[in-house]
Amino acid sequence: MEFKSVSGYKSTTFLGQDQVSKKKMEFNERIFEPLNEDDFNIVALDIFHFQFERNEIYRKYICVLKVDPGNIIHYSQIPFLPVSFFKTHLVVSGAFLPEKIFLSSGTTGIERSQHHIVDLSVYNESLVKGFEGFYGSLEWITVFALTPDQLQNPDSSLIYMIEKWIMRSKSEVSGFYLNRQEILAKALKEQESSGKPFLLIGLSYALLDFAEKFPMDLKHAIIIETGGMKGKRREMIREELHAFLSARFNCGEIHSEYGMTELLSQAYSKKNGNFNAPSWMKVMIRDTNDPFCLLPDGKTGGINIIDLANYNSCSFIALQDLGKINHDGSFQVLGRFDFSDLRGCNLMVD
């Protein structure tokens, strides 16, 4: 079977343009409302049928699997598109000129994933509501970022997200501080003294560098790390990284963010690497020997993600990460299938 490459677009004609626009408006209204299990199933099935009609690559993949969409009555039966397709094919639902193309960080010589975004307002809503659902209003949180800014890395979905957080914050000192560590140290000490809420988010290696140079008390901070070293420093397991940062900053738990170029939603861990997702995002675990078999809670396997916000591309993605779902509904990320293709935002920093 041949697939169309990412270099071109090809339309599908199952739905008229007015019908497509109406569908998208419905999705945007429904996905960010509180969703119980039945609500999630209804919306997920609706998006699945929409993407089967509109997404050429996804439809061909389903046909190769000989899956009849009419027989699918629960989201757990929906086929998941391997995330690697974003590196080699155009994964979009319909024909459009993208507002933005996000690229994965990748390594030298490795093809980067492309996520073509038709409507940035959907991502804007997801990245704000997702964060605020776990941490409260961004308006009252000062955001300090140890990452490149948009000028240094305009293709990163992570940097785009952080910039939107900074813009939403009402604090004048919110901003990017990767190359301004002395200024950041002073600002953090002042923020800590004020007792007001603030966030320090950074690439793991950048947080380590800063913690080594500027140990300080950050007992009132939310500190979020976003990934591994990716060649910048010695790889550390999450427990080792968090223990070091917690000791240097004399704080409690170090938090983590779990997201990627191919998704429009994020999960967050506040403690012990246990992640929770917003209501429009669902995590399932597949058998490593049978990718079409889902595993029960507590079993380790490949991570499948349903991201309803991804209705303009593909909402059903099989990731290359290994993980398991805890009995309380949270999930853990335990490794990768193929470590030769390192994913992570730290490669954005030269």
PDB file of C-alpha atoms in Angstrom, residues 146 181-182 184-185 188-189 200 203-218 223 229 232-236 240-241 243-250:
ATOM      1  CA  LEU A 146      14.297  27.815  31.485  1.00  0.00           C
ATOM      2  CA  GLN A 181      20.288  32.859  34.927  1.00  0.00           C
ATOM      3  CA  GLU A 182      21.621  35.518  37.315  1.00  0.00           C
ATOM      4  CA  LEU A 184      16.368  34.615  37.142  1.00  0.00           C
ATOM      5  CA  ALA A 185      18.012  33.787  40.479  1.00  0.00           C
ATOM      6  CA  LEU A 188      13.015  33.818  42.057  1.00  0.00           C
ATOM      7  CA  LYS A 189      14.306  34.935  45.457  1.00  0.00           C
ATOM      8  CA  LEU A 200       9.517  27.461  37.263  1.00  0.00           C
ATOM      9  CA  LEU A 203      14.221  21.493  30.267  1.00  0.00           C
ATOM     10  CA  SER A 204      15.661  18.963  32.668  1.00  0.00           C
ATOM     11  CA  TYR A 205      19.280  19.675  31.836  1.00  0.00           C
ATOM     12  CA  ALA A 206      18.715  23.434  32.124  1.00  0.00           C
ATOM     13  CA  LEU A 207      17.095  23.019  35.536  1.00  0.00           C
ATOM     14  CA  LEU A 208      20.072  20.934  36.655  1.00  0.00           C
ATOM     15  CA  ASP A 209      22.553  23.562  35.462  1.00  0.00           C
ATOM     16  CA  PHE A 210      20.640  26.301  37.251  1.00  0.00           C
ATOM     17  CA  ALA A 211      20.252  24.270  40.445  1.00  0.00           C
ATOM     18  CA  GLU A 212      24.000  23.626  40.571  1.00  0.00           C
ATOM     19  CA  LYS A 213      24.889  27.300  40.142  1.00  0.00           C
ATOM     20  CA  PHE A 214      22.106  28.854  42.207  1.00  0.00           C
ATOM     21  CA  PRO A 215      20.854  26.638  45.044  1.00  0.00           C
ATOM     22  CA  MET A 216      18.102  28.430  46.962  1.00  0.00           C
ATOM     23  CA  ASP A 217      14.874  27.971  48.887  1.00  0.00           C
ATOM     24  CA  LEU A 218      11.879  27.658  46.579  1.00  0.00           C
ATOM     25  CA  ILE A 223       8.752  23.349  39.613  1.00  0.00           C
ATOM     26  CA  MET A 229      19.014  15.099  29.071  1.00  0.00           C
ATOM     27  CA  LYS A 232      23.322  17.367  26.958  1.00  0.00           C
ATOM     28  CA  ARG A 233      24.176  15.676  30.255  1.00  0.00           C
ATOM     29  CA  ARG A 234      24.326  12.224  31.773  1.00  0.00           C
ATOM     30  CA  GLU A 235      20.934  10.550  31.654  1.00  0.00           C
ATOM     31  CA  MET A 236      19.246  10.285  35.045  1.00  0.00           C
ATOM     32  CA  GLU A 240      17.360  10.784  40.827  1.00  0.00           C
ATOM     33  CA  LEU A 241      16.653  13.992  38.918  1.00  0.00           C
ATOM     34  CA  ALA A 243      15.747  14.189  44.359  1.00  0.00           C
ATOM     35  CA  PHE A 244      18.645  16.388  43.222  1.00  0.00           C
ATOM     36  CA  LEU A 245      16.416  19.316  42.258  1.00  0.00           C
ATOM     37  CA  SER A 246      14.350  19.025  45.430  1.00  0.00           C
ATOM     38  CA  ALA A 247      17.501  19.098  47.582  1.00  0.00           C
ATOM     39  CA  ARG A 248      19.078  22.056  45.763  1.00  0.00           C
ATOM     40  CA  PHE A 249      15.876  24.080  45.836  1.00  0.00           C
ATOM     41  CA  ASN A 250      14.863  22.958  49.336  1.00  0.00           C
TER      42      ASN A 250
END
